[in-house]
JSON list of C-alpha atoms in Angstrom, two decimals:
[
{"chain": "A", "resi": 5, "resn": "GLY", "atom": "CA", "xyz": [-4.65, 13.86, 1.31]},
{"chain": "A", "resi": 6, "resn": "GLN", "atom": "CA", "xyz": [-2.53, 12.18, -1.30]},
{"chain": "A", "resi": 7, "resn": "GLN", "atom": "CA", "xyz": [0.66, 13.95, -2.33]},
{"chain": "A", "resi": 8, "resn": "VAL", "atom": "CA", "xyz": [1.64, 11.41, -4.94]},
{"chain": "A", "resi": 9, "resn": "MET", "atom": "CA", "xyz": [-0.30, 11.63, -8.19]},
{"chain": "A", "resi": 10, "resn": "GLN", "atom": "CA", "xyz": [-0.62, 8.88, -10.74]},
{"chain": "A", "resi": 11, "resn": "ILE", "atom": "CA", "xyz": [-1.92, 9.01, -14.30]},
{"chain": "A", "resi": 12, "resn": "PRO", "atom": "CA", "xyz": [-3.84, 7.67, -16.01]},
{"chain": "A", "resi": 13, "resn": "GLN", "atom": "CA", "xyz": [-6.44, 6.34, -13.59]},
{"chain": "A", "resi": 14, "resn": "TYR", "atom": "CA", "xyz": [-7.55, 3.65, -16.04]},
{"chain": "A", "resi": 15, "resn": "GLN", "atom": "CA", "xyz": [-6.04, 2.16, -19.15]},
{"chain": "A", "resi": 16, "resn": "HIS", "atom": "CA", "xyz": [-7.57, -0.37, -21.52]},
{"chain": "A", "resi": 17, "resn": "VAL", "atom": "CA", "xyz": [-5.21, -1.97, -24.01]},
{"chain": "A", "resi": 18, "resn": "GLN", "atom": "CA", "xyz": [-5.31, -4.77, -26.52]},
{"chain": "A", "resi": 19, "resn": "GLU", "atom": "CA", "xyz": [-3.09, -7.70, -25.61]},
{"chain": "A", "resi": 20, "resn": "GLY", "atom": "CA", "xyz": [0.32, -7.09, -27.10]},
{"chain": "A", "resi": 21, "resn": "GLU", "atom": "CA", "xyz": [0.17, -3.30, -26.82]},
{"chain": "A", "resi": 22, "resn": "ASP", "atom": "CA", "xyz": [2.46, -1.37, -24.51]},
{"chain": "A", "resi": 23, "resn": "PHE", "atom": "CA", "xyz": [1.36, 0.37, -21.31]},
{"chain": "A", "resi": 24, "resn": "THR", "atom": "CA", "xyz": [2.84, 3.19, -19.25]},
{"chain": "A", "resi": 25, "resn": "THR", "atom": "CA", "xyz": [1.81, 4.71, -15.93]},
{"chain": "A", "resi": 26, "resn": "TYR", "atom": "CA", "xyz": [3.30, 7.89, -14.53]},
{"chain": "A", "resi": 27, "resn": "CYS", "atom": "CA", "xyz": [3.82, 8.95, -10.94]},
{"chain": "A", "resi": 28, "resn": "ASN", "atom": "CA", "xyz": [4.55, 12.47, -9.68]},
{"chain": "A", "resi": 29, "resn": "SER", "atom": "CA", "xyz": [5.33, 13.68, -6.18]},
{"chain": "A", "resi": 30, "resn": "SER", "atom": "CA", "xyz": [5.07, 17.22, -4.90]},
{"chain": "A", "resi": 31, "resn": "THR", "atom": "CA", "xyz": [8.19, 16.67, -2.82]},
{"chain": "A", "resi": 32, "resn": "THR", "atom": "CA", "xyz": [11.52, 14.94, -3.28]},
{"chain": "A", "resi": 33, "resn": "LEU", "atom": "CA", "xyz": [11.40, 11.27, -2.36]},
{"chain": "A", "resi": 34, "resn": "SER", "atom": "CA", "xyz": [14.10, 9.20, -0.71]},
{"chain": "A", "resi": 35, "resn": "ASN", "atom": "CA", "xyz": [12.94, 6.23, -2.73]},
{"chain": "A", "resi": 36, "resn": "ILE", "atom": "CA", "xyz": [9.94, 5.04, -4.72]},
{"chain": "A", "resi": 37, "resn": "GLN", "atom": "CA", "xyz": [8.35, 1.62, -4.75]},
{"chain": "A", "resi": 38, "resn": "TRP", "atom": "CA", "xyz": [5.92, 0.01, -7.15]},
{"chain": "A", "resi": 39, "resn": "TYR", "atom": "CA", "xyz": [3.20, -2.45, -6.19]},
{"chain": "A", "resi": 40, "resn": "LYS", "atom": "CA", "xyz": [0.67, -4.49, -8.13]},
{"chain": "A", "resi": 41, "resn": "GLN", "atom": "CA", "xyz": [-2.76, -5.29, -6.75]},
{"chain": "A", "resi": 42, "resn": "ARG", "atom": "CA", "xyz": [-4.96, -7.82, -8.46]},
{"chain": "A", "resi": 43, "resn": "PRO", "atom": "CA", "xyz": [-8.75, -7.44, -8.12]},
{"chain": "A", "resi": 44, "resn": "GLY", "atom": "CA", "xyz": [-9.71, -8.54, -4.64]},
{"chain": "A", "resi": 45, "resn": "GLY", "atom": "CA", "xyz": [-6.10, -8.95, -3.65]},
{"chain": "A", "resi": 46, "resn": "HIS", "atom": "CA", "xyz": [-3.52, -7.05, -1.68]},
{"chain": "A", "resi": 47, "resn": "PRO", "atom": "CA", "xyz": [-0.57, -4.96, -2.87]},
{"chain": "A", "resi": 48, "resn": "VAL", "atom": "CA", "xyz": [2.40, -7.05, -3.94]},
{"chain": "A", "resi": 49, "resn": "PHE", "atom": "CA", "xyz": [5.83, -5.46, -4.06]},
{"chain": "A", "resi": 50, "resn": "LEU", "atom": "CA", "xyz": [7.40, -5.18, -7.50]},
{"chain": "A", "resi": 51, "resn": "ILE", "atom": "CA", "xyz": [10.50, -3.04, -7.15]},
{"chain": "A", "resi": 52, "resn": "GLN", "atom": "CA", "xyz": [12.22, -0.20, -5.31]},
{"chain": "A", "resi": 53, "resn": "LEU", "atom": "CA", "xyz": [14.17, 2.64, -6.93]},
{"chain": "A", "resi": 54, "resn": "VAL", "atom": "CA", "xyz": [16.56, 4.69, -4.84]},
{"chain": "A", "resi": 55, "resn": "LYS", "atom": "CA", "xyz": [19.01, 6.55, -7.04]},
{"chain": "A", "resi": 56, "resn": "SER", "atom": "CA", "xyz": [18.36, 9.63, -9.13]},
{"chain": "A", "resi": 57, "resn": "GLY", "atom": "CA", "xyz": [17.84, 8.62, -12.76]},
{"chain": "A", "resi": 58, "resn": "GLU", "atom": "CA", "xyz": [17.75, 4.93, -11.91]},
{"chain": "A", "resi": 59, "resn": "VAL", "atom": "CA", "xyz": [16.31, 2.49, -14.43]},
{"chain": "A", "resi": 60, "resn": "LYS", "atom": "CA", "xyz": [15.48, -1.11, -13.57]},
{"chain": "A", "resi": 61, "resn": "LYS", "atom": "CA", "xyz": [14.02, -3.87, -15.69]},
{"chain": "A", "resi": 62, "resn": "GLN", "atom": "CA", "xyz": [12.06, -6.97, -14.79]},
{"chain": "A", "resi": 63, "resn": "LYS", "atom": "CA", "xyz": [11.37, -8.98, -17.94]},
{"chain": "A", "resi": 64, "resn": "ARG", "atom": "CA", "xyz": [8.76, -6.87, -19.80]},
{"chain": "A", "resi": 65, "resn": "LEU", "atom": "CA", "xyz": [8.57, -4.21, -17.06]},
{"chain": "A", "resi": 66, "resn": "THR", "atom": "CA", "xyz": [10.81, -1.13, -17.05]},
{"chain": "A", "resi": 67, "resn": "PHE", "atom": "CA", "xyz": [10.88, 1.22, -14.08]},
{"chain": "A", "resi": 68, "resn": "GLN", "atom": "CA", "xyz": [12.42, 4.69, -14.05]},
{"chain": "A", "resi": 69, "resn": "PHE", "atom": "CA", "xyz": [13.12, 7.19, -11.28]},
{"chain": "A", "resi": 70, "resn": "GLY", "atom": "CA", "xyz": [13.46, 10.81, -12.34]},
{"chain": "A", "resi": 71, "resn": "GLU", "atom": "CA", "xyz": [16.59, 12.88, -11.98]},
{"chain": "A", "resi": 72, "resn": "ALA", "atom": "CA", "xyz": [14.95, 15.12, -9.38]},
{"chain": "A", "resi": 73, "resn": "LYS", "atom": "CA", "xyz": [13.56, 12.08, -7.50]},
{"chain": "A", "resi": 74, "resn": "LYS", "atom": "CA", "xyz": [10.06, 13.48, -7.81]},
{"chain": "A", "resi": 75, "resn": "ASN", "atom": "CA", "xyz": [8.66, 11.34, -10.60]},
{"chain": "A", "resi": 76, "resn": "SER", "atom": "CA", "xyz": [8.69, 7.78, -11.79]},
{"chain": "A", "resi": 77, "resn": "SER", "atom": "CA", "xyz": [7.23, 5.61, -14.50]},
{"chain": "A", "resi": 78, "resn": "LEU", "atom": "CA", "xyz": [6.41, 1.98, -15.13]},
{"chain": "A", "resi": 79, "resn": "HIS", "atom": "CA", "xyz": [6.35, 0.73, -18.70]},
{"chain": "A", "resi": 80, "resn": "ILE", "atom": "CA", "xyz": [5.09, -2.69, -19.72]},
{"chain": "A", "resi": 81, "resn": "THR", "atom": "CA", "xyz": [6.06, -3.96, -23.15]},
{"chain": "A", "resi": 82, "resn": "ALA", "atom": "CA", "xyz": [3.69, -6.25, -25.05]},
{"chain": "A", "resi": 83, "resn": "THR", "atom": "CA", "xyz": [1.03, -6.59, -22.36]},
{"chain": "A", "resi": 84, "resn": "GLN", "atom": "CA", "xyz": [-0.47, -9.95, -21.49]},
{"chain": "A", "resi": 85, "resn": "THR", "atom": "CA", "xyz": [-3.76, -10.77, -19.78]},
{"chain": "A", "resi": 86, "resn": "THR", "atom": "CA", "xyz": [-1.79, -11.69, -16.66]},
{"chain": "A", "resi": 87, "resn": "ASP", "atom": "CA", "xyz": [-0.75, -8.02, -16.38]},
{"chain": "A", "resi": 88, "resn": "VAL", "atom": "CA", "xyz": [-4.31, -7.04, -15.42]},
{"chain": "A", "resi": 89, "resn": "GLY", "atom": "CA", "xyz": [-4.52, -5.24, -12.09]},
{"chain": "A", "resi": 90, "resn": "THR", "atom": "CA", "xyz": [-3.91, -1.91, -10.41]},
{"chain": "A", "resi": 91, "resn": "TYR", "atom": "CA", "xyz": [-0.37, -0.57, -10.30]},
{"chain": "A", "resi": 92, "resn": "PHE", "atom": "CA", "xyz": [0.54, 1.73, -7.43]},
{"chain": "A", "resi": 93, "resn": "CYS", "atom": "CA", "xyz": [3.60, 3.83, -6.93]},
{"chain": "A", "resi": 94, "resn": "ALA", "atom": "CA", "xyz": [4.48, 4.63, -3.33]},
{"chain": "A", "resi": 95, "resn": "GLY", "atom": "CA", "xyz": [6.99, 7.18, -2.21]},
{"chain": "A", "resi": 96, "resn": "ASP", "atom": "CA", "xyz": [8.94, 7.40, 1.00]},
{"chain": "A", "resi": 97, "resn": "ARG", "atom": "CA", "xyz": [9.58, 11.00, 1.97]},
{"chain": "A", "resi": 98, "resn": "SER", "atom": "CA", "xyz": [10.92, 10.40, 5.43]},
{"chain": "A", "resi": 99, "resn": "GLY", "atom": "CA", "xyz": [13.93, 8.39, 4.43]},
{"chain": "A", "resi": 100, "resn": "ASN", "atom": "CA", "xyz": [14.08, 6.54, 7.69]},
{"chain": "A", "resi": 101, "resn": "THR", "atom": "CA", "xyz": [10.80, 4.86, 8.61]},
{"chain": "A", "resi": 102, "resn": "GLY", "atom": "CA", "xyz": [9.39, 3.27, 5.51]},
{"chain": "A", "resi": 103, "resn": "LYS", "atom": "CA", "xyz": [6.17, 5.29, 5.78]},
{"chain": "A", "resi": 104, "resn": "LEU", "atom": "CA", "xyz": [4.80, 5.10, 2.25]},
{"chain": "A", "resi": 105, "resn": "ILE", "atom": "CA", "xyz": [2.60, 7.63, 0.49]},
{"chain": "A", "resi": 106, "resn": "PHE", "atom": "CA", "xyz": [0.68, 5.79, -2.22]},
{"chain": "A", "resi": 107, "resn": "GLY", "atom": "CA", "xyz": [-0.60, 7.17, -5.49]},
{"chain": "A", "resi": 108, "resn": "GLN", "atom": "CA", "xyz": [-4.20, 6.53, -6.51]},
{"chain": "A", "resi": 109, "resn": "GLY", "atom": "CA", "xyz": [-3.14, 3.73, -8.80]},
{"chain": "A", "resi": 110, "resn": "THR", "atom": "CA", "xyz": [-3.56, 2.97, -12.48]},
{"chain": "A", "resi": 111, "resn": "THR", "atom": "CA", "xyz": [-5.95, 0.14, -13.29]},
{"chain": "A", "resi": 112, "resn": "LEU", "atom": "CA", "xyz": [-4.93, -1.82, -16.36]},
{"chain": "A", "resi": 113, "resn": "GLN", "atom": "CA", "xyz": [-7.38, -3.88, -18.37]},
{"chain": "A", "resi": 114, "resn": "VAL", "atom": "CA", "xyz": [-6.04, -6.08, -21.15]},
{"chain": "A", "resi": 115, "resn": "LYS", "atom": "CA", "xyz": [-8.34, -7.34, -23.88]},
{"chain": "A", "resi": 116, "resn": "PRO", "atom": "CA", "xyz": [-7.32, -10.71, -25.30]},
{"chain": "B", "resi": 14, "resn": "GLY", "atom": "CA", "xyz": [7.54, -19.28, 6.51]},
{"chain": "B", "resi": 15, "resn": "ALA", "atom": "CA", "xyz": [4.05, -17.89, 6.25]},
{"chain": "B", "resi": 16, "resn": "GLY", "atom": "CA", "xyz": [3.32, -14.39, 5.05]},
{"chain": "B", "resi": 17, "resn": "VAL", "atom": "CA", "xyz": [1.46, -11.66, 6.85]},
{"chain": "B", "resi": 18, "resn": "SER", "atom": "CA", "xyz": [-1.93, -12.81, 8.05]},
{"chain": "B", "resi": 19, "resn": "GLN", "atom": "CA", "xyz": [-4.90, -10.75, 9.15]},
{"chain": "B", "resi": 20, "resn": "SER", "atom": "CA", "xyz": [-8.13, -11.60, 10.86]},
{"chain": "B", "resi": 21, "resn": "PRO", "atom": "CA", "xyz": [-10.97, -11.43, 10.44]},
{"chain": "B", "resi": 22, "resn": "ARG", "atom": "CA", "xyz": [-10.96, -11.17, 6.65]},
{"chain": "B", "resi": 23, "resn": "TYR", "atom": "CA", "xyz": [-14.40, -9.58, 6.69]},
{"chain": "B", "resi": 24, "resn": "LYS", "atom": "CA", "xyz": [-16.16, -7.69, 9.42]},
{"chain": "B", "resi": 25, "resn": "VAL", "atom": "CA", "xyz": [-19.61, -6.16, 9.41]},
{"chain": "B", "resi": 26, "resn": "ALA", "atom": "CA", "xyz": [-20.35, -3.80, 12.25]},
{"chain": "B", "resi": 27, "resn": "LYS", "atom": "CA", "xyz": [-23.31, -1.69, 13.18]},
{"chain": "B", "resi": 28, "resn": "ARG", "atom": "CA", "xyz": [-22.60, 1.98, 13.54]},
{"chain": "B", "resi": 29, "resn": "GLY", "atom": "CA", "xyz": [-21.40, 2.68, 17.04]},
{"chain": "B", "resi": 30, "resn": "GLN", "atom": "CA", "xyz": [-19.90, -0.75, 17.66]},
{"chain": "B", "resi": 31, "resn": "ASP", "atom": "CA", "xyz": [-16.26, -1.26, 18.55]},
{"chain": "B", "resi": 32, "resn": "VAL", "atom": "CA", "xyz": [-14.11, -3.51, 16.36]},
{"chain": "B", "resi": 33, "resn": "ALA", "atom": "CA", "xyz": [-10.66, -5.06, 16.71]},
{"chain": "B", "resi": 34, "resn": "LEU", "atom": "CA", "xyz": [-8.58, -6.10, 13.74]},
{"chain": "B", "resi": 35, "resn": "ARG", "atom": "CA", "xyz": [-5.60, -8.39, 14.15]},
{"chain": "B", "resi": 36, "resn": "CYS", "atom": "CA", "xyz": [-2.34, -8.58, 12.22]},
{"chain": "B", "resi": 37, "resn": "ASP", "atom": "CA", "xyz": [0.25, -11.35, 12.47]},
{"chain": "B", "resi": 38, "resn": "PRO", "atom": "CA", "xyz": [3.41, -10.12, 10.75]},
{"chain": "B", "resi": 39, "resn": "ILE", "atom": "CA", "xyz": [6.10, -12.29, 9.27]},
{"chain": "B", "resi": 40, "resn": "SER", "atom": "CA", "xyz": [8.11, -13.78, 12.13]},
{"chain": "B", "resi": 41, "resn": "GLY", "atom": "CA", "xyz": [11.11, -11.66, 13.02]},
{"chain": "B", "resi": 42, "resn": "HIS", "atom": "CA", "xyz": [9.97, -8.57, 11.16]},
{"chain": "B", "resi": 43, "resn": "VAL", "atom": "CA", "xyz": [10.79, -5.45, 13.12]},
{"chain": "B", "resi": 44, "resn": "SER", "atom": "CA", "xyz": [8.56, -2.96, 11.35]},
{"chain": "B", "resi": 45, "resn": "LEU", "atom": "CA", "xyz": [4.78, -3.11, 11.14]},
{"chain": "B", "resi": 46, "resn": "PHE", "atom": "CA", "xyz": [2.50, -0.73, 9.30]},
{"chain": "B", "resi": 47, "resn": "TRP", "atom": "CA", "xyz": [-1.25, -0.24, 9.14]},
{"chain": "B", "resi": 48, "resn": "TYR", "atom": "CA", "xyz": [-2.89, 1.27, 6.07]},
{"chain": "B", "resi": 49, "resn": "GLN", "atom": "CA", "xyz": [-6.50, 2.09, 5.20]},
{"chain": "B", "resi": 50, "resn": "GLN", "atom": "CA", "xyz": [-7.64, 1.52, 1.63]},
{"chain": "B", "resi": 51, "resn": "ALA", "atom": "CA", "xyz": [-10.94, 2.99, 0.48]},
{"chain": "B", "resi": 52, "resn": "LEU", "atom": "CA", "xyz": [-12.60, 1.59, -2.62]},
{"chain": "B", "resi": 53, "resn": "GLY", "atom": "CA", "xyz": [-10.78, 2.66, -5.77]},
{"chain": "B", "resi": 54, "resn": "GLN", "atom": "CA", "xyz": [-8.01, 4.42, -3.87]},
{"chain": "B", "resi": 55, "resn": "GLY", "atom": "CA", "xyz": [-4.46, 3.69, -2.89]},
{"chain": "B", "resi": 56, "resn": "PRO", "atom": "CA", "xyz": [-3.63, 2.61, 0.65]},
{"chain": "B", "resi": 57, "resn": "GLU", "atom": "CA", "xyz": [-3.28, 5.47, 3.12]},
{"chain": "B", "resi": 58, "resn": "PHE", "atom": "CA", "xyz": [-0.81, 5.26, 5.99]},
{"chain": "B", "resi": 59, "resn": "LEU", "atom": "CA", "xyz": [-2.28, 5.01, 9.47]},
{"chain": "B", "resi": 60, "resn": "THR", "atom": "CA", "xyz": [0.49, 4.08, 11.87]},
{"chain": "B", "resi": 61, "resn": "TYR", "atom": "CA", "xyz": [3.94, 2.49, 12.19]},
{"chain": "B", "resi": 62, "resn": "PHE", "atom": "CA", "xyz": [5.58, 0.32, 14.83]},
{"chain": "B", "resi": 63, "resn": "GLN", "atom": "CA", "xyz": [9.20, -0.55, 15.27]},
{"chain": "B", "resi": 64, "resn": "ASN", "atom": "CA", "xyz": [9.08, -3.59, 17.54]},
{"chain": "B", "resi": 65, "resn": "GLU", "atom": "CA", "xyz": [6.65, -2.60, 20.29]},
{"chain": "B", "resi": 66, "resn": "ALA", "atom": "CA", "xyz": [7.18, 1.13, 19.93]},
{"chain": "B", "resi": 67, "resn": "GLN", "atom": "CA", "xyz": [4.61, 3.12, 18.01]},
{"chain": "B", "resi": 68, "resn": "LEU", "atom": "CA", "xyz": [6.86, 5.63, 16.28]},
{"chain": "B", "resi": 69, "resn": "ASP", "atom": "CA", "xyz": [4.35, 7.30, 14.02]},
{"chain": "B", "resi": 70, "resn": "LYS", "atom": "CA", "xyz": [0.58, 7.54, 14.39]},
{"chain": "B", "resi": 71, "resn": "SER", "atom": "CA", "xyz": [0.11, 10.63, 12.29]},
{"chain": "B", "resi": 72, "resn": "GLY", "atom": "CA", "xyz": [-2.27, 8.90, 9.88]},
{"chain": "B", "resi": 73, "resn": "LEU", "atom": "CA", "xyz": [-4.88, 7.80, 12.41]},
{"chain": "B", "resi": 74, "resn": "PRO", "atom": "CA", "xyz": [-8.05, 9.67, 11.37]},
{"chain": "B", "resi": 75, "resn": "SER", "atom": "CA", "xyz": [-9.37, 10.33, 14.87]},
{"chain": "B", "resi": 76, "resn": "ASP", "atom": "CA", "xyz": [-8.98, 9.38, 18.50]},
{"chain": "B", "resi": 77, "resn": "ARG", "atom": "CA", "xyz": [-11.45, 6.56, 17.87]},
{"chain": "B", "resi": 78, "resn": "PHE", "atom": "CA", "xyz": [-8.59, 4.69, 16.23]},
{"chain": "B", "resi": 79, "resn": "PHE", "atom": "CA", "xyz": [-6.04, 2.97, 18.43]},
{"chain": "B", "resi": 80, "resn": "ALA", "atom": "CA", "xyz": [-3.27, 0.52, 17.58]},
{"chain": "B", "resi": 81, "resn": "GLU", "atom": "CA", "xyz": [-0.96, -1.53, 19.73]},
{"chain": "B", "resi": 82, "resn": "ARG", "atom": "CA", "xyz": [1.79, -4.09, 19.40]},
{"chain": "B", "resi": 83, "resn": "PRO", "atom": "CA", "xyz": [2.60, -4.90, 23.03]},
{"chain": "B", "resi": 84, "resn": "GLU", "atom": "CA", "xyz": [5.15, -7.68, 22.50]},
{"chain": "B", "resi": 85, "resn": "GLY", "atom": "CA", "xyz": [6.60, -6.51, 19.24]},
{"chain": "B", "resi": 86, "resn": "SER", "atom": "CA", "xyz": [4.91, -9.13, 17.10]},
{"chain": "B", "resi": 87, "resn": "VAL", "atom": "CA", "xyz": [1.11, -9.32, 16.76]},
{"chain": "B", "resi": 88, "resn": "SER", "atom": "CA", "xyz": [-0.64, -5.99, 16.36]},
{"chain": "B", "resi": 89, "resn": "THR", "atom": "CA", "xyz": [-4.24, -4.97, 16.89]},
{"chain": "B", "resi": 90, "resn": "LEU", "atom": "CA", "xyz": [-6.01, -2.02, 15.35]},
{"chain": "B", "resi": 91, "resn": "LYS", "atom": "CA", "xyz": [-9.06, -1.01, 17.35]},
{"chain": "B", "resi": 92, "resn": "ILE", "atom": "CA", "xyz": [-11.78, 1.30, 16.14]},
{"chain": "B", "resi": 93, "resn": "GLN", "atom": "CA", "xyz": [-14.24, 2.57, 18.71]},
{"chain": "B", "resi": 94, "resn": "ARG", "atom": "CA", "xyz": [-17.76, 3.75, 17.97]},
{"chain": "B", "resi": 95, "resn": "THR", "atom": "CA", "xyz": [-17.47, 2.87, 14.29]},
{"chain": "B", "resi": 96, "resn": "GLN", "atom": "CA", "xyz": [-18.90, 5.26, 11.71]},
{"chain": "B", "resi": 97, "resn": "GLN", "atom": "CA", "xyz": [-19.93, 4.59, 8.13]},
{"chain": "B", "resi": 98, "resn": "GLU", "atom": "CA", "xyz": [-16.89, 6.48, 6.84]},
{"chain": "B", "resi": 99, "resn": "ASP", "atom": "CA", "xyz": [-14.69, 3.88, 8.54]},
{"chain": "B", "resi": 100, "resn": "SER", "atom": "CA", "xyz": [-15.79, 1.32, 5.93]},
{"chain": "B", "resi": 101, "resn": "ALA", "atom": "CA", "xyz": [-12.65, 0.32, 4.05]},
{"chain": "B", "resi": 102, "resn": "VAL", "atom": "CA", "xyz": [-10.05, -2.40, 3.72]},
{"chain": "B", "resi": 103, "resn": "TYR", "atom": "CA", "xyz": [-7.48, -2.26, 6.51]},
{"chain": "B", "resi": 104, "resn": "LEU", "atom": "CA", "xyz": [-4.11, -3.54, 5.39]},
{"chain": "B", "resi": 105, "resn": "CYS", "atom": "CA", "xyz": [-1.22, -4.56, 7.56]},
{"chain": "B", "resi": 106, "resn": "ALA", "atom": "CA", "xyz": [2.34, -4.74, 6.24]},
{"chain": "B", "resi": 107, "resn": "SER", "atom": "CA", "xyz": [5.60, -5.80, 7.82]},
{"chain": "B", "resi": 108, "resn": "SER", "atom": "CA", "xyz": [9.23, -5.41, 6.87]},
{"chain": "B", "resi": 109, "resn": "LEU", "atom": "CA", "xyz": [12.37, -7.03, 8.16]},
{"chain": "B", "resi": 110, "resn": "GLY", "atom": "CA", "xyz": [14.23, -4.06, 9.52]},
{"chain": "B", "resi": 111, "resn": "PRO", "atom": "CA", "xyz": [13.70, -0.48, 10.51]},
{"chain": "B", "resi": 112, "resn": "GLY", "atom": "CA", "xyz": [14.03, 2.24, 7.93]},
{"chain": "B", "resi": 113, "resn": "ASP", "atom": "CA", "xyz": [13.11, 2.54, 4.31]},
{"chain": "B", "resi": 114, "resn": "SER", "atom": "CA", "xyz": [15.35, -0.03, 2.70]},
{"chain": "B", "resi": 115, "resn": "ASP", "atom": "CA", "xyz": [13.21, -3.08, 3.27]},
{"chain": "B", "resi": 116, "resn": "THR", "atom": "CA", "xyz": [10.37, -4.48, 1.23]},
{"chain": "B", "resi": 117, "resn": "GLN", "atom": "CA", "xyz": [6.97, -4.19, 2.85]},
{"chain": "B", "resi": 118, "resn": "TYR", "atom": "CA", "xyz": [4.94, -7.39, 2.70]},
{"chain": "B", "resi": 119, "resn": "PHE", "atom": "CA", "xyz": [1.21, -6.85, 2.83]},
{"chain": "B", "resi": 120, "resn": "GLY", "atom": "CA", "xyz": [-1.40, -9.07, 4.39]},
{"chain": "B", "resi": 121, "resn": "PRO", "atom": "CA", "xyz": [-4.71, -9.89, 2.68]},
{"chain": "B", "resi": 122, "resn": "GLY", "atom": "CA", "xyz": [-6.51, -7.14, 4.56]},
{"chain": "B", "resi": 123, "resn": "THR", "atom": "CA", "xyz": [-9.68, -6.93, 6.63]},
{"chain": "B", "resi": 124, "resn": "ARG", "atom": "CA", "xyz": [-12.68, -5.55, 4.79]},
{"chain": "B", "resi": 125, "resn": "LEU", "atom": "CA", "xyz": [-14.73, -3.56, 7.30]},
{"chain": "B", "resi": 126, "resn": "THR", "atom": "CA", "xyz": [-18.29, -2.61, 6.46]},
{"chain": "B", "resi": 127, "resn": "VAL", "atom": "CA", "xyz": [-20.12, -0.32, 8.86]},
{"chain": "B", "resi": 128, "resn": "LEU", "atom": "CA", "xyz": [-23.89, -0.31, 8.47]}
]
């Protein structure tokens, strides 16, 4: 079963509001990746975090990797309708194969 | 060049039938992964190839599932004697090199429905 937990499962926001999804692993990860999946689509890579405490930004998206490399978060500032989709975190425990353990995802709905 | 492609995009099978799902990775990509995604869930790892070598098949649910990549490029996931619980989207992903440092590029998936 899944060993990477994500919360919340669903989030409905008004356009312009902020959004955060949290990811927690039961074990230390070598790295964590974030993907976005639009309805009916396939996962699209957003970013990879490798270092303890790492923070990366992509325009309105801010990604953090925890100090213990067991948790991560994605924060979207001032959501837009184009942000709609399911956001997955995926951890790599092995450190050498790229085998990813995905969280259950957080589905974001944005009301215009 | 082109991204990862998968065929067929949709497959309906009667319970007990065998199916074969094809993945064409990005040209030159060493690593190839298969994932199974049930409705409303995240993708779950099935198996991993580095070139033609299947290095990890720990995620295959049963011995009815078999994957191959004989020439280190195209891969086929075969499911024998399909069951209703096999209904899911099967995703293929490839990455440039071995190891965990490379982005995985996903194909559009094959949606399998077993009746």
